[in-house]
Amino acid sequence: MENLNELYEAILAGKLAPAVEITKKAVAEGLSPNVIINDYMVKAMEEIGRRFEEGKVFVPNLLISARAMRGALDILKPLLKGDPTVYLGKIAIGTVKGDLHDIGKNLVASMFEGCGFEVINLGVDVDSDKFVQSIQENNVDIVCMSALLTTTMNYMKEVIAAIESAGFRDKVKIMVGGAPVNDTFAKVIGADAYTSNANAAVAKAKELIDSK
Ligand code: B1M
């Protein structure tokens, strides 16, 4: 069996080619994409973040680790796809204004797609108008917002206010996530749910669709 600690080390060191190669081998050996993602890839991103916080590494290190993580994740994405005949509903997802972090958001989007949701990925640095427009034009069931910065998470409240003043609050469920966000914050800003990871987001989205 492939030694996946090498995948952890490759992402931590920002080595794209080895990260991709090890992931391909792990897949060929039948390892679960969820284990590869959660036990090695996400852990490496957490560690590079910790080192950044301690001043041991710098923004370029974050960038190359993110590139290695994305490359490895691209190998796994097709495997997250589920039964194409299942349709659970439509989700618009974006990282809020001022925030460029998209690895977690894209992971959540891929899991949604894999589990039978149609996903409109609005990208990063998404303002309230764009969220409102996505509801207007695409008839979405759930709006999901992601934020990784304490300085951008508060913008989620503005998006909810904009959805309310556009008259769509009763039409959509609103979910929020990202490292600095938590359940209390979600309640305070008037979101319908907070989830801490991609698997929990899928389970909660199914629950919210059932309750509509
Ligand atoms: Co940034 N960064 N970064 N960064 N970065 C953090 C977030 C930070 C915690 C690092 C640290 O100091 N330890 C820190 C934030 C501190 C704070 O606000 N308290 C930080 C900082 C400070 C910054 C800059 C300001 C640095 C600078 O320029 N001086 C700058 C800001 C740029 C901006 O956005 N305007 C910046 C830039 C960057 C890069 C561009 C270099 C790069 C991002 C590349 C990219 O995404 N394309 C980057 C990276 C890579 C990180 C860390 C190291 C890793 C983030 C990541 O990808 N994690 C991060 C440290 C950390 O998080 N520990 C850090 C892996 C990913 C799978 O997890 O995104 O948490 P995550 O997603 C999870 C859950 O949160 C959840 O599910 C996902 C999967 O399980 N989830 C949702 C996420 N969104 C969801 C939405 C949902 C539900 C669940 O909707 C329903």
PDB file of N, CA and C in Angstrom, residues 66-154:
ATOM      1  N   ALA A  66      -1.214  25.017  -1.659  1.00  0.00           N
ATOM      2  CA  ALA A  66      -2.575  25.038  -2.212  1.00  0.00           C
ATOM      3  C   ALA A  66      -2.576  24.462  -3.622  1.00  0.00           C
ATOM      4  N   ARG A  67      -1.548  24.768  -4.397  1.00  0.00           N
ATOM      5  CA  ARG A  67      -1.463  24.250  -5.770  1.00  0.00           C
ATOM      6  C   ARG A  67      -1.322  22.721  -5.753  1.00  0.00           C
ATOM      7  N   ALA A  68      -0.497  22.213  -4.846  1.00  0.00           N
ATOM      8  CA  ALA A  68      -0.313  20.760  -4.744  1.00  0.00           C
ATOM      9  C   ALA A  68      -1.610  20.089  -4.300  1.00  0.00           C
ATOM     10  N   MET A  69      -2.302  20.725  -3.342  1.00  0.00           N
ATOM     11  CA  MET A  69      -3.580  20.170  -2.851  1.00  0.00           C
ATOM     12  C   MET A  69      -4.600  20.131  -3.993  1.00  0.00           C
ATOM     13  N   ARG A  70      -4.681  21.234  -4.757  1.00  0.00           N
ATOM     14  CA  ARG A  70      -5.658  21.289  -5.864  1.00  0.00           C
ATOM     15  C   ARG A  70      -5.364  20.221  -6.909  1.00  0.00           C
ATOM     16  N   GLY A  71      -4.059  20.039  -7.223  1.00  0.00           N
ATOM     17  CA  GLY A  71      -3.664  19.038  -8.223  1.00  0.00           C
ATOM     18  C   GLY A  71      -4.077  17.642  -7.782  1.00  0.00           C
ATOM     19  N   ALA A  72      -3.842  17.341  -6.506  1.00  0.00           N
ATOM     20  CA  ALA A  72      -4.191  16.020  -5.984  1.00  0.00           C
ATOM     21  C   ALA A  72      -5.716  15.860  -5.934  1.00  0.00           C
ATOM     22  N   LEU A  73      -6.390  16.943  -5.570  1.00  0.00           N
ATOM     23  CA  LEU A  73      -7.857  16.906  -5.471  1.00  0.00           C
ATOM     24  C   LEU A  73      -8.499  16.679  -6.845  1.00  0.00           C
ATOM     25  N   ASP A  74      -7.882  17.229  -7.890  1.00  0.00           N
ATOM     26  CA  ASP A  74      -8.407  17.035  -9.247  1.00  0.00           C
ATOM     27  C   ASP A  74      -8.464  15.551  -9.626  1.00  0.00           C
ATOM     28  N   ILE A  75      -7.500  14.773  -9.096  1.00  0.00           N
ATOM     29  CA  ILE A  75      -7.499  13.328  -9.385  1.00  0.00           C
ATOM     30  C   ILE A  75      -8.707  12.678  -8.710  1.00  0.00           C
ATOM     31  N   LEU A  76      -9.057  13.188  -7.537  1.00  0.00           N
ATOM     32  CA  LEU A  76     -10.107  12.535  -6.741  1.00  0.00           C
ATOM     33  C   LEU A  76     -11.521  12.984  -7.122  1.00  0.00           C
ATOM     34  N   LYS A  77     -11.637  14.195  -7.696  1.00  0.00           N
ATOM     35  CA  LYS A  77     -12.965  14.750  -7.965  1.00  0.00           C
ATOM     36  C   LYS A  77     -13.886  13.807  -8.744  1.00  0.00           C
ATOM     37  N   PRO A  78     -13.408  13.182  -9.839  1.00  0.00           N
ATOM     38  CA  PRO A  78     -14.310  12.283 -10.581  1.00  0.00           C
ATOM     39  C   PRO A  78     -14.843  11.149  -9.711  1.00  0.00           C
ATOM     40  N   LEU A  79     -14.054  10.783  -8.679  1.00  0.00           N
ATOM     41  CA  LEU A  79     -14.472   9.661  -7.823  1.00  0.00           C
ATOM     42  C   LEU A  79     -15.521  10.090  -6.808  1.00  0.00           C
ATOM     43  N   LEU A  80     -15.696  11.402  -6.646  1.00  0.00           N
ATOM     44  CA  LEU A  80     -16.721  11.883  -5.712  1.00  0.00           C
ATOM     45  C   LEU A  80     -18.078  11.937  -6.401  1.00  0.00           C
ATOM     46  N   LYS A  81     -18.070  11.726  -7.706  1.00  0.00           N
ATOM     47  CA  LYS A  81     -19.340  11.775  -8.457  1.00  0.00           C
ATOM     48  C   LYS A  81     -20.190  10.557  -8.114  1.00  0.00           C
ATOM     49  N   GLY A  82     -21.458  10.790  -7.893  1.00  0.00           N
ATOM     50  CA  GLY A  82     -22.337   9.699  -7.504  1.00  0.00           C
ATOM     51  C   GLY A  82     -23.216   9.231  -8.653  1.00  0.00           C
ATOM     52  N   ASP A  83     -24.425   8.825  -8.323  1.00  0.00           N
ATOM     53  CA  ASP A  83     -25.360   8.310  -9.310  1.00  0.00           C
ATOM     54  C   ASP A  83     -25.968   9.480 -10.096  1.00  0.00           C
ATOM     55  N   PRO A  84     -25.720   9.545 -11.428  1.00  0.00           N
ATOM     56  CA  PRO A  84     -26.196  10.694 -12.206  1.00  0.00           C
ATOM     57  C   PRO A  84     -27.722  10.785 -12.290  1.00  0.00           C
ATOM     58  N   THR A  85     -28.419   9.721 -11.916  1.00  0.00           N
ATOM     59  CA  THR A  85     -29.882   9.766 -12.002  1.00  0.00           C
ATOM     60  C   THR A  85     -30.509  10.386 -10.746  1.00  0.00           C
ATOM     61  N   VAL A  86     -29.678  10.577  -9.718  1.00  0.00           N
ATOM     62  CA  VAL A  86     -30.211  11.162  -8.480  1.00  0.00           C
ATOM     63  C   VAL A  86     -30.185  12.693  -8.599  1.00  0.00           C
ATOM     64  N   TYR A  87     -31.323  13.334  -8.313  1.00  0.00           N
ATOM     65  CA  TYR A  87     -31.336  14.798  -8.323  1.00  0.00           C
ATOM     66  C   TYR A  87     -31.955  15.281  -7.020  1.00  0.00           C
ATOM     67  N   LEU A  88     -31.166  15.990  -6.224  1.00  0.00           N
ATOM     68  CA  LEU A  88     -31.668  16.398  -4.910  1.00  0.00           C
ATOM     69  C   LEU A  88     -32.071  17.864  -4.840  1.00  0.00           C
ATOM     70  N   GLY A  89     -31.547  18.681  -5.753  1.00  0.00           N
ATOM     71  CA  GLY A  89     -31.867  20.111  -5.700  1.00  0.00           C
ATOM     72  C   GLY A  89     -30.706  20.942  -6.221  1.00  0.00           C
ATOM     73  N   LYS A  90     -30.911  22.269  -6.201  1.00  0.00           N
ATOM     74  CA  LYS A  90     -29.902  23.151  -6.783  1.00  0.00           C
ATOM     75  C   LYS A  90     -29.252  24.031  -5.700  1.00  0.00           C
ATOM     76  N   ILE A  91     -27.926  24.098  -5.764  1.00  0.00           N
ATOM     77  CA  ILE A  91     -27.170  24.856  -4.760  1.00  0.00           C
ATOM     78  C   ILE A  91     -26.267  25.887  -5.444  1.00  0.00           C
ATOM     79  N   ALA A  92     -26.302  27.124  -4.936  1.00  0.00           N
ATOM     80  CA  ALA A  92     -25.318  28.123  -5.369  1.00  0.00           C
ATOM     81  C   ALA A  92     -24.313  28.268  -4.234  1.00  0.00           C
ATOM     82  N   ILE A  93     -23.030  28.197  -4.564  1.00  0.00           N
ATOM     83  CA  ILE A  93     -21.996  28.291  -3.521  1.00  0.00           C
ATOM     84  C   ILE A  93     -20.906  29.264  -3.942  1.00  0.00           C
ATOM     85  N   GLY A  94     -20.438  30.065  -2.976  1.00  0.00           N
ATOM     86  CA  GLY A  94     -19.356  30.998  -3.282  1.00  0.00           C
ATOM     87  C   GLY A  94     -18.598  31.380  -2.029  1.00  0.00           C
ATOM     88  N   THR A  95     -17.357  31.833  -2.230  1.00  0.00           N
ATOM     89  CA  THR A  95     -16.566  32.402  -1.144  1.00  0.00           C
ATOM     90  C   THR A  95     -16.867  33.902  -1.133  1.00  0.00           C
ATOM     91  N   VAL A  96     -17.169  34.428   0.038  1.00  0.00           N
ATOM     92  CA  VAL A  96     -17.677  35.804   0.108  1.00  0.00           C
ATOM     93  C   VAL A  96     -16.645  36.874  -0.251  1.00  0.00           C
ATOM     94  N   LYS A  97     -17.184  38.040  -0.522  1.00  0.00           N
ATOM     95  CA  LYS A  97     -16.393  39.214  -0.936  1.00  0.00           C
ATOM     96  C   LYS A  97     -15.145  39.432  -0.069  1.00  0.00           C
ATOM     97  N   GLY A  98     -14.042  39.698  -0.720  1.00  0.00           N
ATOM     98  CA  GLY A  98     -12.790  39.986  -0.018  1.00  0.00           C
ATOM     99  C   GLY A  98     -11.959  38.752   0.283  1.00  0.00           C
ATOM    100  N   ASP A  99     -12.535  37.577   0.025  1.00  0.00           N
ATOM    101  CA  ASP A  99     -11.889  36.327   0.416  1.00  0.00           C
ATOM    102  C   ASP A  99     -11.566  35.481  -0.822  1.00  0.00           C
ATOM    103  N   LEU A 100     -10.302  35.041  -0.906  1.00  0.00           N
ATOM    104  CA  LEU A 100      -9.858  34.318  -2.106  1.00  0.00           C
ATOM    105  C   LEU A 100      -9.648  32.821  -1.847  1.00  0.00           C
ATOM    106  N   HIS A 101      -9.919  32.367  -0.630  1.00  0.00           N
ATOM    107  CA  HIS A 101      -9.705  30.951  -0.315  1.00  0.00           C
ATOM    108  C   HIS A 101     -10.802  30.107  -0.977  1.00  0.00           C
ATOM    109  N   ASP A 102     -10.372  29.116  -1.764  1.00  0.00           N
ATOM    110  CA  ASP A 102     -11.426  28.348  -2.447  1.00  0.00           C
ATOM    111  C   ASP A 102     -11.265  26.834  -2.393  1.00  0.00           C
ATOM    112  N   ILE A 103     -10.232  26.357  -1.730  1.00  0.00           N
ATOM    113  CA  ILE A 103     -10.019  24.896  -1.726  1.00  0.00           C
ATOM    114  C   ILE A 103     -11.163  24.186  -0.997  1.00  0.00           C
ATOM    115  N   GLY A 104     -11.477  24.663   0.203  1.00  0.00           N
ATOM    116  CA  GLY A 104     -12.553  24.044   0.985  1.00  0.00           C
ATOM    117  C   GLY A 104     -13.892  24.200   0.297  1.00  0.00           C
ATOM    118  N   LYS A 105     -14.138  25.399  -0.225  1.00  0.00           N
ATOM    119  CA  LYS A 105     -15.413  25.654  -0.917  1.00  0.00           C
ATOM    120  C   LYS A 105     -15.570  24.714  -2.115  1.00  0.00           C
ATOM    121  N   ASN A 106     -14.470  24.531  -2.866  1.00  0.00           N
ATOM    122  CA  ASN A 106     -14.552  23.647  -4.037  1.00  0.00           C
ATOM    123  C   ASN A 106     -14.719  22.183  -3.642  1.00  0.00           C
ATOM    124  N   LEU A 107     -14.134  21.839  -2.506  1.00  0.00           N
ATOM    125  CA  LEU A 107     -14.295  20.470  -2.002  1.00  0.00           C
ATOM    126  C   LEU A 107     -15.766  20.226  -1.638  1.00  0.00           C
ATOM    127  N   VAL A 108     -16.353  21.203  -0.952  1.00  0.00           N
ATOM    128  CA  VAL A 108     -17.764  21.090  -0.571  1.00  0.00           C
ATOM    129  C   VAL A 108     -18.621  21.007  -1.851  1.00  0.00           C
ATOM    130  N   ALA A 109     -18.309  21.851  -2.839  1.00  0.00           N
ATOM    131  CA  ALA A 109     -19.063  21.846  -4.099  1.00  0.00           C
ATOM    132  C   ALA A 109     -18.975  20.478  -4.786  1.00  0.00           C
ATOM    133  N   SER A 110     -17.776  19.895  -4.802  1.00  0.00           N
ATOM    134  CA  SER A 110     -17.600  18.580  -5.443  1.00  0.00           C
ATOM    135  C   SER A 110     -18.396  17.501  -4.727  1.00  0.00           C
ATOM    136  N   MET A 111     -18.418  17.586  -3.385  1.00  0.00           N
ATOM    137  CA  MET A 111     -19.187  16.584  -2.626  1.00  0.00           C
ATOM    138  C   MET A 111     -20.673  16.725  -2.908  1.00  0.00           C
ATOM    139  N   PHE A 112     -21.136  17.969  -2.986  1.00  0.00           N
ATOM    140  CA  PHE A 112     -22.549  18.195  -3.315  1.00  0.00           C
ATOM    141  C   PHE A 112     -22.875  17.551  -4.662  1.00  0.00           C
ATOM    142  N   GLU A 113     -22.021  17.838  -5.657  1.00  0.00           N
ATOM    143  CA  GLU A 113     -22.254  17.298  -7.010  1.00  0.00           C
ATOM    144  C   GLU A 113     -22.261  15.780  -6.981  1.00  0.00           C
ATOM    145  N   GLY A 114     -21.283  15.235  -6.253  1.00  0.00           N
ATOM    146  CA  GLY A 114     -21.166  13.790  -6.182  1.00  0.00           C
ATOM    147  C   GLY A 114     -22.370  13.129  -5.555  1.00  0.00           C
ATOM    148  N   CYS A 115     -23.074  13.873  -4.720  1.00  0.00           N
ATOM    149  CA  CYS A 115     -24.196  13.278  -3.992  1.00  0.00           C
ATOM    150  C   CYS A 115     -25.537  13.610  -4.624  1.00  0.00           C
ATOM    151  N   GLY A 116     -25.540  14.257  -5.781  1.00  0.00           N
ATOM    152  CA  GLY A 116     -26.801  14.430  -6.517  1.00  0.00           C
ATOM    153  C   GLY A 116     -27.364  15.839  -6.550  1.00  0.00           C
ATOM    154  N   PHE A 117     -26.607  16.816  -6.079  1.00  0.00           N
ATOM    155  CA  PHE A 117     -27.070  18.211  -6.196  1.00  0.00           C
ATOM    156  C   PHE A 117     -26.518  18.824  -7.481  1.00  0.00           C
ATOM    157  N   GLU A 118     -27.297  19.734  -8.069  1.00  0.00           N
ATOM    158  CA  GLU A 118     -26.764  20.543  -9.162  1.00  0.00           C
ATOM    159  C   GLU A 118     -26.104  21.752  -8.489  1.00  0.00           C
ATOM    160  N   VAL A 119     -24.869  22.051  -8.875  1.00  0.00           N
ATOM    161  CA  VAL A 119     -24.138  23.117  -8.185  1.00  0.00           C
ATOM    162  C   VAL A 119     -23.769  24.261  -9.121  1.00  0.00           C
ATOM    163  N   ILE A 120     -24.087  25.471  -8.682  1.00  0.00           N
ATOM    164  CA  ILE A 120     -23.634  26.661  -9.397  1.00  0.00           C
ATOM    165  C   ILE A 120     -22.515  27.243  -8.549  1.00  0.00           C
ATOM    166  N   ASN A 121     -21.288  27.115  -9.062  1.00  0.00           N
ATOM    167  CA  ASN A 121     -20.139  27.579  -8.293  1.00  0.00           C
ATOM    168  C   ASN A 121     -19.825  29.026  -8.686  1.00  0.00           C
ATOM    169  N   LEU A 122     -20.081  29.934  -7.754  1.00  0.00           N
ATOM    170  CA  LEU A 122     -19.948  31.366  -8.050  1.00  0.00           C
ATOM    171  C   LEU A 122     -18.513  31.856  -7.927  1.00  0.00           C
ATOM    172  N   GLY A 123     -17.615  31.016  -7.441  1.00  0.00           N
ATOM    173  CA  GLY A 123     -16.204  31.389  -7.355  1.00  0.00           C
ATOM    174  C   GLY A 123     -15.833  32.040  -6.039  1.00  0.00           C
ATOM    175  N   VAL A 124     -14.856  32.926  -6.108  1.00  0.00           N
ATOM    176  CA  VAL A 124     -14.369  33.612  -4.901  1.00  0.00           C
ATOM    177  C   VAL A 124     -14.705  35.094  -4.973  1.00  0.00           C
ATOM    178  N   ASP A 125     -14.557  35.794  -3.841  1.00  0.00           N
ATOM    179  CA  ASP A 125     -14.763  37.245  -3.808  1.00  0.00           C
ATOM    180  C   ASP A 125     -16.169  37.602  -4.338  1.00  0.00           C
ATOM    181  N   VAL A 126     -17.147  36.850  -3.872  1.00  0.00           N
ATOM    182  CA  VAL A 126     -18.508  36.997  -4.402  1.00  0.00           C
ATOM    183  C   VAL A 126     -19.288  38.025  -3.569  1.00  0.00           C
ATOM    184  N   ASP A 127     -19.818  39.028  -4.236  1.00  0.00           N
ATOM    185  CA  ASP A 127     -20.574  40.053  -3.490  1.00  0.00           C
ATOM    186  C   ASP A 127     -22.060  39.677  -3.383  1.00  0.00           C
ATOM    187  N   SER A 128     -22.790  40.465  -2.584  1.00  0.00           N
ATOM    188  CA  SER A 128     -24.179  40.105  -2.292  1.00  0.00           C
ATOM    189  C   SER A 128     -25.046  40.130  -3.567  1.00  0.00           C
ATOM    190  N   ASP A 129     -24.758  41.070  -4.471  1.00  0.00           N
ATOM    191  CA  ASP A 129     -25.539  41.128  -5.718  1.00  0.00           C
ATOM    192  C   ASP A 129     -25.454  39.821  -6.497  1.00  0.00           C
ATOM    193  N   LYS A 130     -24.238  39.275  -6.526  1.00  0.00           N
ATOM    194  CA  LYS A 130     -24.044  38.046  -7.301  1.00  0.00           C
ATOM    195  C   LYS A 130     -24.790  36.864  -6.654  1.00  0.00           C
ATOM    196  N   PHE A 131     -24.800  36.836  -5.301  1.00  0.00           N
ATOM    197  CA  PHE A 131     -25.563  35.769  -4.631  1.00  0.00           C
ATOM    198  C   PHE A 131     -27.045  35.923  -4.950  1.00  0.00           C
ATOM    199  N   VAL A 132     -27.549  37.167  -4.859  1.00  0.00           N
ATOM    200  CA  VAL A 132     -28.974  37.416  -5.118  1.00  0.00           C
ATOM    201  C   VAL A 132     -29.315  37.051  -6.572  1.00  0.00           C
ATOM    202  N   GLN A 133     -28.442  37.469  -7.475  1.00  0.00           N
ATOM    203  CA  GLN A 133     -28.642  37.176  -8.901  1.00  0.00           C
ATOM    204  C   GLN A 133     -28.717  35.657  -9.157  1.00  0.00           C
ATOM    205  N   SER A 134     -27.898  34.907  -8.433  1.00  0.00           N
ATOM    206  CA  SER A 134     -27.891  33.450  -8.649  1.00  0.00           C
ATOM    207  C   SER A 134     -29.231  32.842  -8.255  1.00  0.00           C
ATOM    208  N   ILE A 135     -29.880  33.437  -7.245  1.00  0.00           N
ATOM    209  CA  ILE A 135     -31.192  32.914  -6.824  1.00  0.00           C
ATOM    210  C   ILE A 135     -32.220  33.276  -7.892  1.00  0.00           C
ATOM    211  N   GLN A 136     -32.159  34.535  -8.304  1.00  0.00           N
ATOM    212  CA  GLN A 136     -33.096  35.069  -9.297  1.00  0.00           C
ATOM    213  C   GLN A 136     -33.058  34.271 -10.609  1.00  0.00           C
ATOM    214  N   GLU A 137     -31.830  34.028 -11.078  1.00  0.00           N
ATOM    215  CA  GLU A 137     -31.687  33.445 -12.423  1.00  0.00           C
ATOM    216  C   GLU A 137     -31.738  31.926 -12.447  1.00  0.00           C
ATOM    217  N   ASN A 138     -31.418  31.305 -11.320  1.00  0.00           N
ATOM    218  CA  ASN A 138     -31.280  29.845 -11.374  1.00  0.00           C
ATOM    219  C   ASN A 138     -32.253  29.077 -10.492  1.00  0.00           C
ATOM    220  N   ASN A 139     -33.111  29.825  -9.786  1.00  0.00           N
ATOM    221  CA  ASN A 139     -34.099  29.149  -8.973  1.00  0.00           C
ATOM    222  C   ASN A 139     -33.461  28.155  -7.990  1.00  0.00           C
ATOM    223  N   VAL A 140     -32.444  28.607  -7.256  1.00  0.00           N
ATOM    224  CA  VAL A 140     -31.716  27.688  -6.389  1.00  0.00           C
ATOM    225  C   VAL A 140     -32.500  27.385  -5.098  1.00  0.00           C
ATOM    226  N   ASP A 141     -32.223  26.217  -4.542  1.00  0.00           N
ATOM    227  CA  ASP A 141     -32.871  25.817  -3.284  1.00  0.00           C
ATOM    228  C   ASP A 141     -32.043  26.247  -2.075  1.00  0.00           C
ATOM    229  N   ILE A 142     -30.720  26.186  -2.232  1.00  0.00           N
ATOM    230  CA  ILE A 142     -29.836  26.491  -1.094  1.00  0.00           C
ATOM    231  C   ILE A 142     -28.699  27.412  -1.553  1.00  0.00           C
ATOM    232  N   VAL A 143     -28.416  28.416  -0.725  1.00  0.00           N
ATOM    233  CA  VAL A 143     -27.252  29.268  -0.965  1.00  0.00           C
ATOM    234  C   VAL A 143     -26.212  28.909   0.092  1.00  0.00           C
ATOM    235  N   CYS A 144     -24.986  28.620  -0.352  1.00  0.00           N
ATOM    236  CA  CYS A 144     -23.907  28.288   0.588  1.00  0.00           C
ATOM    237  C   CYS A 144     -22.801  29.324   0.494  1.00  0.00           C
ATOM    238  N   MET A 145     -22.395  29.818   1.664  1.00  0.00           N
ATOM    239  CA  MET A 145     -21.305  30.796   1.688  1.00  0.00           C
ATOM    240  C   MET A 145     -20.127  30.226   2.465  1.00  0.00           C
ATOM    241  N   SER A 146     -18.932  30.516   1.936  1.00  0.00           N
ATOM    242  CA  SER A 146     -17.702  30.098   2.603  1.00  0.00           C
ATOM    243  C   SER A 146     -16.850  31.328   2.934  1.00  0.00           C
ATOM    244  N   ALA A 147     -16.198  31.320   4.095  1.00  0.00           N
ATOM    245  CA  ALA A 147     -15.242  32.380   4.451  1.00  0.00           C
ATOM    246  C   ALA A 147     -14.137  31.763   5.296  1.00  0.00           C
ATOM    247  N   LEU A 148     -12.909  32.138   5.001  1.00  0.00           N
ATOM    248  CA  LEU A 148     -11.759  31.615   5.761  1.00  0.00           C
ATOM    249  C   LEU A 148     -11.098  32.683   6.622  1.00  0.00           C
ATOM    250  N   LEU A 149     -11.556  33.915   6.474  1.00  0.00           N
ATOM    251  CA  LEU A 149     -10.901  35.000   7.217  1.00  0.00           C
ATOM    252  C   LEU A 149     -11.881  35.603   8.223  1.00  0.00           C
ATOM    253  N   THR A 150     -11.370  35.949   9.380  1.00  0.00           N
ATOM    254  CA  THR A 150     -12.229  36.599  10.381  1.00  0.00           C
ATOM    255  C   THR A 150     -12.697  37.971   9.859  1.00  0.00           C
ATOM    256  N   THR A 151     -11.919  38.534   8.936  1.00  0.00           N
ATOM    257  CA  THR A 151     -12.299  39.849   8.386  1.00  0.00           C
ATOM    258  C   THR A 151     -13.388  39.740   7.312  1.00  0.00           C
ATOM    259  N   THR A 152     -13.578  38.572   6.733  1.00  0.00           N
ATOM    260  CA  THR A 152     -14.585  38.450   5.660  1.00  0.00           C
ATOM    261  C   THR A 152     -15.857  37.731   6.105  1.00  0.00           C
ATOM    262  N   MET A 153     -15.772  36.977   7.211  1.00  0.00           N
ATOM    263  CA  MET A 153     -16.943  36.190   7.618  1.00  0.00           C
ATOM    264  C   MET A 153     -18.160  37.084   7.900  1.00  0.00           C
ATOM    265  N   ASN A 154     -17.916  38.313   8.365  1.00  0.00           N
ATOM    266  CA  ASN A 154     -19.042  39.194   8.684  1.00  0.00           C
ATOM    267  C   ASN A 154     -19.841  39.617   7.449  1.00  0.00           C
TER     268      ASN A 154
END
